[in-house]
XYZ file of C-alpha atoms in Angstrom:
697
model
C 99.888 124.719 100.436
C 103.178 123.926 98.336
C 104.921 123.102 101.722
C 102.393 120.618 102.835
C 102.284 118.955 99.350
C 106.144 118.453 99.753
C 105.460 116.713 103.262
C 102.849 114.428 101.602
C 105.590 113.667 98.962
C 108.146 112.738 101.738
C 105.655 110.643 103.726
C 104.864 108.905 100.637
C 108.395 108.410 99.930
C 109.045 107.063 103.370
C 106.801 104.245 102.349
C 109.106 102.846 99.873
C 110.945 101.107 102.628
C 107.944 99.038 102.827
C 108.980 97.546 99.448
C 111.026 95.182 101.591
C 108.339 92.714 101.557
C 108.197 88.977 102.766
C 106.305 85.743 102.676
C 103.239 84.991 104.635
C 104.654 85.076 108.078
C 101.604 86.847 109.519
C 98.381 87.650 108.053
C 98.246 91.459 107.248
C 94.570 91.250 107.726
C 95.366 90.485 111.369
C 98.046 93.270 111.814
C 97.063 95.449 114.738
C 97.917 98.406 112.619
C 94.732 97.822 110.479
C 92.545 98.363 113.409
C 93.665 102.024 113.448
C 92.845 102.675 109.704
C 89.434 104.054 108.956
C 87.225 101.856 106.722
C 86.528 104.805 104.281
C 90.416 105.444 103.668
C 90.813 106.462 99.992
C 94.010 104.758 99.640
C 96.158 101.875 101.127
C 99.704 100.709 100.761
C 100.767 98.096 103.190
C 101.992 94.576 104.025
C 104.419 92.468 105.913
C 108.126 92.120 105.676
C 110.196 89.252 106.930
C 113.889 88.457 107.645
C 114.700 86.386 104.658
C 113.475 88.947 102.040
C 114.712 92.101 104.159
C 118.077 90.518 104.021
C 118.110 89.909 100.420
C 116.882 93.421 99.528
C 119.066 95.211 102.040
C 121.806 95.753 99.483
C 119.464 97.103 96.700
C 119.499 100.868 96.062
C 116.629 102.510 97.491
C 115.388 104.324 94.433
C 117.106 102.114 91.813
C 120.515 103.606 92.152
C 121.755 106.972 91.275
C 124.449 108.002 88.815
C 127.378 110.693 89.271
C 125.419 113.330 87.266
C 122.175 112.704 89.023
C 124.363 112.941 92.390
C 125.770 116.275 91.331
C 122.469 117.554 90.304
C 121.169 116.540 93.568
C 124.017 118.375 95.422
C 123.091 121.571 93.302
C 119.596 121.086 94.484
C 120.630 120.832 98.124
C 122.623 124.099 97.678
C 119.741 125.797 96.040
C 117.198 124.655 98.853
C 119.625 125.463 101.378
C 119.637 128.937 100.397
C 115.802 129.352 100.820
C 114.464 130.856 104.013
C 112.150 128.090 104.776
C 113.473 126.203 107.722
C 111.320 123.221 106.584
C 112.945 122.876 103.484
C 116.460 123.072 105.245
C 115.182 120.221 107.538
C 114.367 117.762 104.782
C 117.451 118.890 102.777
C 119.730 118.073 105.561
C 118.069 114.717 106.012
C 118.413 113.758 102.399
C 121.950 115.029 102.170
C 122.929 113.206 105.334
C 121.521 109.882 104.002
C 123.204 110.420 100.504
C 126.731 111.435 101.974
C 126.992 109.061 104.705
C 125.352 105.766 103.356
C 125.691 103.773 100.306
C 122.010 104.528 99.278
C 120.509 100.953 99.840
C 117.404 99.689 101.506
C 119.377 98.295 104.431
C 121.268 101.643 104.907
C 117.976 103.530 104.899
C 116.654 101.388 107.597
C 119.879 101.957 109.895
C 119.683 105.648 109.072
C 116.191 106.044 110.246
C 115.816 103.473 112.895
C 112.924 101.700 111.077
C 112.674 98.106 111.272
C 113.604 95.738 108.368
C 110.926 93.460 109.323
C 107.248 93.742 110.558
C 104.041 95.494 109.276
C 104.063 98.744 107.451
C 101.106 100.853 106.197
C 100.532 104.234 104.290
C 96.959 105.378 104.019
C 94.754 108.394 104.402
C 92.771 109.569 107.260
C 90.189 111.768 105.412
C 92.601 113.988 103.453
C 95.678 113.500 105.604
C 98.308 110.744 104.725
C 99.433 108.541 107.462
C 102.695 106.663 107.586
C 103.201 103.968 110.210
C 105.836 101.368 110.659
C 107.697 99.327 113.408
C 111.088 100.656 114.764
C 114.177 98.645 115.160
C 115.893 101.506 117.299
C 113.710 104.518 118.542
C 116.893 106.374 119.643
C 118.143 106.485 116.143
C 114.943 107.993 114.842
C 114.870 110.577 117.726
C 118.408 111.500 117.140
C 117.957 111.908 113.484
C 114.985 114.262 113.985
C 116.780 116.211 116.916
C 119.823 116.872 114.671
C 117.727 117.883 111.664
C 115.688 120.369 113.809
C 119.023 121.701 115.177
C 120.830 122.267 111.876
C 117.772 123.645 110.094
C 116.380 125.715 112.801
C 112.991 124.286 112.191
C 112.022 123.792 115.637
C 109.098 121.594 116.915
C 106.760 121.830 119.814
C 106.440 118.958 121.948
C 102.701 118.571 122.892
C 100.968 115.776 124.989
C 98.083 114.125 123.365
C 96.363 111.182 125.194
C 99.329 111.048 127.556
C 101.865 110.489 124.601
C 104.510 112.868 123.516
C 104.106 114.196 119.971
C 106.531 116.548 118.003
C 104.729 119.026 115.990
C 106.396 121.194 113.364
C 104.592 124.178 111.627
C 104.339 124.236 108.071
C 102.081 127.188 107.608
C 102.164 129.639 110.338
C 100.755 132.600 108.185
C 97.453 130.725 107.679
C 96.217 129.430 111.144
C 93.005 127.987 109.967
C 93.934 126.610 106.653
C 94.839 123.176 105.380
C 97.212 120.638 106.927
C 99.855 122.955 108.409
C 101.554 120.724 110.845
C 103.888 117.904 110.553
C 103.334 115.433 113.551
C 105.508 112.612 114.516
C 105.016 110.296 117.519
C 106.288 106.930 118.792
C 103.984 104.700 120.658
C 104.650 101.011 121.526
C 107.743 101.019 119.281
C 105.603 102.148 116.148
C 106.349 105.496 114.528
C 103.461 107.473 113.160
C 104.032 110.367 110.794
C 101.090 112.525 109.656
C 99.769 116.045 109.186
C 97.523 118.028 111.374
C 95.530 121.316 111.062
C 94.782 123.653 113.761
C 91.200 123.188 113.231
C 91.353 119.250 114.185
C 89.642 118.627 117.370
C 91.316 116.257 120.040
C 89.569 113.191 119.038
C 90.602 113.679 115.447
C 94.050 114.051 116.318
C 94.093 111.018 118.529
C 92.539 108.948 115.817
C 95.013 110.171 113.240
C 97.974 109.670 115.454
C 96.695 106.077 115.847
C 96.156 106.448 119.700
C 92.491 105.597 119.313
C 90.617 103.317 116.892
C 88.201 104.678 114.437
C 84.411 103.753 114.828
C 84.751 101.298 111.583
C 88.191 100.308 110.798
C 89.535 98.554 107.564
C 90.073 95.475 109.574
C 86.382 95.458 110.587
C 85.172 96.042 107.023
C 87.307 93.395 105.606
C 88.378 95.171 102.543
C 91.963 93.982 102.516
C 90.927 90.268 103.127
C 88.291 90.614 100.211
C 90.883 92.023 97.761
C 93.306 89.150 98.762
C 90.884 86.567 98.217
C 89.645 87.981 95.065
C 93.079 88.403 93.270
C 94.878 85.700 95.106
C 97.186 88.246 96.627
C 99.598 87.335 99.492
C 100.106 89.415 102.688
C 103.511 90.685 101.391
C 101.992 93.774 99.808
C 98.687 95.093 98.872
C 97.682 98.625 97.592
C 94.364 100.229 96.479
C 93.106 103.635 95.343
C 89.350 103.881 95.846
C 88.394 106.076 92.902
C 84.565 105.924 94.047
C 85.242 107.445 97.652
C 87.435 110.197 96.202
C 84.509 111.139 93.726
C 81.714 110.904 96.177
C 83.894 113.039 98.539
C 84.035 115.921 96.088
C 80.405 115.206 94.904
C 78.659 114.827 98.409
C 81.405 115.969 100.995
C 79.052 115.211 103.751
C 79.157 111.291 102.887
C 82.735 110.346 103.901
C 85.643 111.713 105.819
C 87.743 112.596 102.817
C 84.745 115.108 101.650
C 84.179 116.208 105.225
C 87.839 117.456 105.537
C 87.542 119.071 102.193
C 84.938 121.305 103.667
C 86.813 121.676 106.917
C 90.284 122.652 105.566
C 89.390 124.654 102.460
C 87.664 127.887 102.367
C 83.895 127.815 102.024
C 84.258 129.507 98.553
C 85.818 126.280 96.940
C 82.902 124.147 98.363
C 80.317 126.680 97.261
C 81.873 126.790 93.726
C 81.803 122.945 93.589
C 78.069 123.024 94.609
C 77.021 125.677 92.265
C 78.735 124.316 89.259
C 77.449 120.875 89.787
C 73.723 120.180 89.761
C 72.141 117.133 91.628
C 71.457 115.584 88.360
C 74.983 115.853 87.150
C 76.198 114.553 90.500
C 73.893 111.354 90.237
C 75.340 110.799 86.567
C 78.823 111.407 87.403
C 78.481 108.824 90.392
C 77.067 106.191 87.864
C 80.136 106.729 85.853
C 82.507 106.457 88.458
C 80.757 103.331 90.183
C 81.752 101.528 86.955
C 85.435 102.127 87.683
C 85.221 102.106 91.456
C 88.971 101.104 92.346
C 92.539 100.395 91.459
C 94.275 97.595 93.213
C 97.629 95.871 93.083
C 99.629 93.164 95.047
C 102.015 90.362 95.099
C 100.917 87.041 93.990
C 103.968 85.269 95.226
C 107.614 85.908 96.321
C 110.257 83.474 96.710
C 114.111 83.726 97.549
C 116.214 81.426 95.556
C 119.789 81.525 96.840
C 121.084 84.763 94.968
C 117.958 85.464 93.277
C 114.286 86.605 94.123
C 111.392 85.526 92.050
C 108.319 87.872 92.347
C 104.784 87.618 90.732
C 102.589 90.716 90.713
C 99.090 91.885 89.528
C 97.183 95.094 89.265
C 93.792 96.110 88.029
C 91.563 98.776 87.067
C 88.219 97.571 88.308
C 85.370 97.785 85.990
C 82.006 96.948 87.313
C 79.972 97.002 84.065
C 79.664 93.844 82.118
C 78.844 95.204 78.669
C 82.115 97.301 78.708
C 84.267 94.383 79.981
C 82.813 91.951 77.486
C 83.370 94.018 74.409
C 86.894 94.817 75.714
C 87.712 91.263 75.881
C 86.596 90.775 72.229
C 89.616 93.130 71.225
C 92.070 90.748 72.884
C 94.457 89.220 70.410
C 97.480 87.049 70.444
C 100.823 88.572 71.893
C 103.679 86.551 70.384
C 105.203 84.541 73.235
C 108.761 85.366 72.362
C 108.133 88.870 73.443
C 106.906 87.850 76.972
C 110.249 85.938 77.800
C 112.673 88.328 79.585
C 115.873 86.117 80.407
C 117.042 85.567 76.704
C 116.969 89.244 75.417
C 117.259 92.808 75.854
C 113.675 93.632 75.556
C 110.482 92.466 73.865
C 107.275 94.265 72.903
C 104.110 92.876 71.810
C 100.441 94.031 70.949
C 97.546 91.677 70.899
C 94.838 93.192 68.754
C 92.075 91.309 67.095
C 91.813 93.479 63.757
C 88.494 91.556 62.877
C 86.764 91.947 66.225
C 88.116 95.204 67.521
C 85.951 97.485 64.948
C 82.688 95.846 65.905
C 83.578 95.953 69.711
C 84.442 99.581 69.429
C 81.283 100.368 67.594
C 79.245 98.763 69.988
C 80.878 100.756 73.001
C 80.443 103.818 70.909
C 76.702 103.248 70.326
C 76.104 102.589 73.970
C 77.400 105.949 74.900
C 75.901 108.115 72.247
C 72.550 106.555 72.865
C 72.440 106.697 76.613
C 69.780 109.388 77.774
C 71.636 112.046 79.755
C 70.252 115.007 81.855
C 73.400 116.658 82.840
C 74.469 119.332 80.262
C 78.169 118.655 80.570
C 77.607 114.916 79.650
C 75.203 115.870 76.767
C 77.950 118.116 75.365
C 80.459 115.246 75.749
C 78.052 112.940 74.048
C 77.622 115.244 71.129
C 81.381 115.687 70.765
C 81.682 111.670 70.508
C 78.957 111.514 67.935
C 81.149 113.532 65.567
C 83.689 110.594 65.466
C 82.777 107.381 63.849
C 84.363 103.759 64.475
C 83.333 102.583 61.347
C 86.320 104.499 59.780
C 88.437 102.149 61.725
C 86.835 99.273 60.147
C 87.654 100.767 56.693
C 91.246 101.495 57.579
C 91.962 97.867 58.828
C 89.951 96.173 55.960
C 93.124 95.087 54.231
C 94.740 93.555 57.166
C 91.752 91.514 58.582
C 92.763 88.329 60.318
C 95.916 89.830 62.010
C 96.030 88.902 65.804
C 99.093 90.533 67.140
C 102.396 91.964 66.552
C 105.631 91.183 68.245
C 109.236 92.748 68.149
C 112.222 91.191 70.266
C 115.890 92.397 70.489
C 118.364 89.625 71.564
C 121.682 91.104 71.174
C 123.480 94.052 69.427
C 127.052 94.851 69.112
C 129.109 98.082 68.454
C 132.643 97.867 67.522
C 134.721 100.596 69.426
C 134.565 103.906 67.494
C 131.750 102.743 65.094
C 128.559 104.539 64.379
C 126.490 101.572 63.464
C 126.041 97.956 65.057
C 128.398 95.510 63.644
C 126.106 92.704 64.541
C 122.583 92.184 65.827
C 119.905 89.499 66.522
C 116.131 90.725 66.383
C 112.999 89.277 65.514
C 109.648 90.985 64.279
C 106.626 88.691 63.920
C 103.030 89.293 62.823
C 100.453 86.782 64.102
C 97.656 86.268 61.417
C 94.898 83.698 60.533
C 95.873 83.671 56.869
C 99.577 84.969 56.808
C 99.890 84.381 52.989
C 97.105 87.105 52.341
C 99.108 89.710 54.746
C 102.370 88.686 52.839
C 100.825 89.649 49.511
C 100.450 93.168 50.790
C 104.182 93.681 50.715
C 103.937 94.631 47.162
C 102.461 97.823 48.314
C 105.534 98.737 50.252
C 108.102 100.475 47.966
C 111.352 98.890 49.242
C 109.640 95.316 49.572
C 107.784 95.470 46.349
C 110.252 92.933 44.594
C 110.368 90.552 47.772
C 108.561 87.269 47.560
C 108.288 85.275 50.560
C 107.785 81.535 49.978
C 104.541 79.824 51.245
C 106.415 76.811 52.353
C 108.280 78.215 55.229
C 111.485 78.756 53.363
C 113.425 82.013 54.396
C 114.189 84.654 51.790
C 116.726 87.548 52.144
C 115.506 91.119 52.448
C 117.403 94.312 51.868
C 116.404 97.272 54.005
C 117.527 100.710 53.640
C 119.865 102.188 56.092
C 120.828 98.766 57.416
C 124.508 97.863 57.902
C 125.735 95.287 55.390
C 127.174 93.070 58.062
C 123.622 92.347 59.224
C 121.789 89.866 57.126
C 117.910 90.031 57.420
C 115.594 87.284 56.279
C 111.830 86.908 56.192
C 109.612 83.592 56.188
C 106.193 82.401 56.908
C 106.293 80.143 59.919
C 102.902 78.411 60.805
C 100.521 81.359 61.391
C 103.290 83.974 61.821
C 105.149 86.096 59.498
C 108.794 86.656 60.630
C 111.497 89.027 59.816
C 114.656 88.274 61.664
C 118.308 88.696 61.869
C 120.886 86.632 63.729
C 121.069 83.062 64.866
C 119.228 83.327 68.152
C 116.354 85.142 66.521
C 116.389 82.545 63.704
C 115.815 79.604 66.431
C 112.856 81.617 67.808
C 111.458 82.199 64.515
C 111.645 78.548 63.492
C 109.740 77.729 66.852
C 106.865 80.001 65.965
C 105.697 77.309 63.438
C 104.182 75.457 66.370
C 102.615 78.457 68.164
C 98.947 78.562 67.577
C 96.991 81.865 67.910
C 95.179 82.072 71.331
C 93.832 85.423 72.746
C 96.264 86.029 75.631
C 96.331 89.895 76.186
C 96.296 93.437 74.740
C 100.009 94.591 75.387
C 103.175 92.701 76.583
C 106.452 93.878 77.565
C 109.826 92.276 78.625
C 113.072 93.727 79.653
C 116.588 92.411 80.842
C 118.603 95.158 82.773
C 121.643 92.738 82.868
C 121.942 92.467 79.148
C 121.473 96.381 78.742
C 124.824 96.751 80.715
C 126.652 94.080 78.640
C 125.534 95.574 75.476
C 126.722 99.068 76.229
C 130.110 98.227 77.679
C 131.828 99.985 74.754
C 131.282 103.557 74.139
C 129.336 104.278 70.997
C 130.948 107.186 68.970
C 127.752 108.347 67.414
C 126.593 109.411 70.922
C 129.157 112.122 71.192
C 131.345 112.522 74.373
C 128.423 113.699 76.766
C 126.349 110.748 75.333
C 129.144 108.073 75.891
C 129.524 109.325 79.458
C 125.951 109.032 80.140
C 126.095 105.698 78.454
C 128.773 104.489 81.112
C 126.493 105.925 83.890
C 123.619 104.172 82.556
C 125.709 100.729 82.866
C 125.992 101.726 86.622
C 122.243 102.219 86.718
C 121.429 98.847 85.196
C 124.108 97.036 87.327
C 122.764 98.524 90.508
C 119.403 96.762 89.897
C 120.231 93.322 88.055
C 116.599 92.034 87.161
C 114.643 91.137 84.233
C 110.798 91.323 84.169
C 107.888 90.836 82.011
C 104.218 91.994 82.127
C 100.955 91.706 80.330
C 98.160 94.140 80.058
C 94.786 92.329 79.338
C 91.131 92.772 79.640
C 89.311 90.353 82.021
C 85.935 90.044 83.468
C 86.662 92.309 86.521
C 88.616 94.922 84.392
C 91.885 96.187 82.806
C 94.633 94.208 84.373
C 98.329 94.153 84.407
C 100.230 90.963 85.826
C 103.709 89.605 85.366
C 107.008 88.237 86.819
C 110.272 89.491 88.055
C 113.518 87.986 88.846
C 115.968 90.134 90.785
C 119.772 89.171 91.507
C 121.793 90.413 94.522
C 123.741 93.460 93.111
C 127.511 92.934 92.789
C 128.910 95.386 95.298
C 132.648 96.094 95.487
C 134.026 97.783 98.554
C 136.717 99.686 96.960
C 140.148 99.701 98.652
C 141.590 102.839 97.022
C 145.118 102.499 98.091
C 147.369 101.438 94.966
C 148.990 102.193 91.828
C 146.834 102.874 88.721
C 147.150 103.612 85.016
C 144.517 105.812 83.580
C 142.643 106.108 80.450
C 140.668 109.186 79.254
C 137.451 109.081 77.220
C 138.151 111.695 74.396
C 135.730 113.744 72.261
C 135.457 110.880 69.762
C 134.266 108.556 72.529
C 137.604 106.447 72.339
C 139.778 105.407 75.262
C 143.225 107.335 75.160
C 146.113 106.669 77.429
C 146.310 109.379 80.161
C 148.760 109.086 83.100
C 149.586 107.355 86.226
C 148.187 107.764 89.613
C 149.537 106.712 93.030
C 147.165 106.661 96.159
C 148.885 106.040 99.552
C 147.636 104.751 102.841
C 148.393 107.901 104.649
C 145.923 109.936 102.670
C 148.196 111.395 100.194
C 148.293 110.875 96.337
C 149.701 111.993 93.095
C 149.168 112.018 89.448
C 151.613 112.290 86.689
C 150.982 112.535 82.831
C 153.828 112.350 80.223
C 154.125 113.697 76.818
C 152.825 111.314 73.815
C 156.356 109.895 73.415
C 156.824 109.184 76.984
C 160.034 111.092 77.401
C 158.963 113.646 80.017
C 156.424 114.746 82.467
C 154.000 117.455 81.327
C 151.549 117.514 84.278
C 151.825 116.434 87.902
C 149.942 117.096 91.058
C 150.031 115.962 94.692
C 146.915 115.894 96.876
C 145.347 114.834 100.143
C 142.573 112.568 99.605
C 139.304 111.296 101.309
C 136.656 108.945 100.141
C 132.878 108.804 100.771
C 130.844 105.844 99.622
C 130.653 107.211 96.118
C 133.182 110.112 95.884
C 136.863 110.636 96.018
C 137.768 114.298 97.089
C 141.222 115.418 96.284
C 142.596 118.533 97.763
C 145.746 119.586 95.879
C 148.843 121.038 97.440
C 151.005 121.008 94.524
C 150.030 121.316 90.892
C 152.461 121.839 87.870
C 152.168 121.961 84.120
C 154.111 122.875 81.015
C 153.434 122.603 77.297
C 156.636 120.687 76.290
C 159.634 118.929 77.628
C 161.807 122.062 77.038
C 159.493 124.448 78.835
C 159.756 125.456 82.376
C 157.067 124.412 84.949
C 154.169 126.535 85.809
C 152.347 126.491 89.091
C 148.786 126.083 88.826
C 146.320 127.141 91.650
C 145.598 124.710 94.135
C 141.946 123.448 94.089
C 139.710 120.707 95.288
C 138.665 117.964 92.740
C 135.740 115.844 93.115
C 135.675 112.320 91.410
C 132.390 110.483 91.266
C 132.808 106.664 91.361
C 131.397 104.552 88.762
C 131.288 100.955 87.653
C 133.560 99.658 90.416
C 135.102 96.268 90.197
C 138.029 94.372 91.866
C 140.696 95.745 89.388
C 139.045 98.871 87.828
C 136.826 101.811 88.297
C 135.684 104.796 86.443
C 135.820 108.396 87.805
C 133.608 111.285 86.411
C 135.078 114.890 87.005
C 132.697 117.903 86.919
C 129.752 115.345 86.572
C 126.616 116.716 85.392
C 128.149 119.648 83.587
C 129.384 120.426 79.854
C 133.130 120.015 81.154
C 132.582 116.411 82.479
C 135.482 114.108 81.874
C 135.582 110.410 82.231
C 138.728 108.663 83.318
C 139.237 104.936 83.843
C 141.699 103.796 86.607
C 142.991 100.213 86.043
C 144.994 98.798 89.044
C 148.572 97.801 88.143
């Protein structure tokens, strides 16, 4: 069981390459791939990709980039798995390690490594229980060679079988249990499209051909029109669409005979499991469970627009948990409040967080939903028990708790900038804004007298700002409070002050329940200097975090809202091309070392030669003599420098004799590479990790 779950994860991860989405070059609903997907699939992930977006995203890291510590941990995991007896684990370990060691880890590199096409249709879906991944190939020879090499290196040999006149590679996952679950990984290439899926020995020939997309199902998703209906309902493009059908999953468990998912549960699992399900769930309970799940039938998501503008990509997305119950959606909508607009703008700040919650309407709406549940007549014992448990609570208590803050519509917080001086434990400057949206802000302001450290603060009603002194706040940061229109604002810094002033013209309109925005670019800028309070390990992690942010330069915002169709999430994202620097290592460098106090201290000098040799020299504090020197042979991968020393000498002082140290191999993980500078982490991911900064002379 564990093995085939691992394979499901691998197949799902393969679908990540489909993130290289494109414009409406060809209707996804018209894709030939859809005609091979069963209409009762329980999930779908797919779309079309085009050249413009594939080129733009080709230099983006596949999984958001990885840091040196993560690379080291990954290597340790590889070593651990490599020691396992399971050839299947060695197979996938080999593939991942080859990709990590020989490529730059980007989308484009993944396509070149696997032979998958950068453009065209891609789908990941379920055939009953089994996941199926299909995608167009750019080079079938590359994929074949990759699979052959992995099989040879791992010892996980496949059997080549002929199904419907096509060659299929089949790898065993569970030889011990011949009639159990999905115990075979199957990969085939037909008409330059690769299909990867799972098979069971109990599958008949017709099932295998259909799952391997050699024959079409009796009713396909193309015929049912489900994808087209989703696109039309939510205004999605052909670029990318996904759904999880919760109702089909539930019905497959409640009545296994009703869909292919349930039928395969019966086929692949022991009869004991299915019998237990039947015995522990009465028909009455099944009917009432089905009524509940019918009210939340599906989760869908997709892109509403994508546009490449030179060096940036603008993306609009949407997702929704569908709720097919008007009473519920109506009362959820009544809770919506006003998310302050400043929290939803991502290009001017580090992050923003907003909550829209109508304190006046929420308690009555929750009470109505509570009453609806406790007054429903259930016959299923499980639901009756749940109902009795819910009755012990009382949403009226919420009304009592919020009585003092009636009229509040929302709260928002935005952090625009923060600055640490090198070696300081506290920020020397910051710009931030906290706002409360209320129908009658003067009434809310009067409550500040109940807060101990604000009891002496008096906020004028005419919009004039007043100073506030907060405990534990650095004296260099001045905090002010004011009433601006229907907003109470507390802010620090000039940028936050300008935004606070603009709130005087922002009226209160229900616009959602929750909002978030973030800007990865600004995070990297803020953390440029090590923060001593983090400690050495924390400061090294801080520099790795900068690399992570720089590898995915983007800003985004999203809103969670209650709409007539359910609970939705939607927003926008802007991505910029990462600044990639092809490091020419040859040269002369001066080095700095990050010490235990998180300060950069002068280290030594290093020379890296074209012929593959190199050397490092470190002098005493006065610069009078050399105390440490080494010579080595070097080689570079895309993110590592490996130095094999042939000479290493050290001494305590200028008067001491040199002592030879044992030759060893050092591995430096590259970090934050630029034209004139880069960082190197030695012993990454360990307690002995050391960070050096190389600056080209």
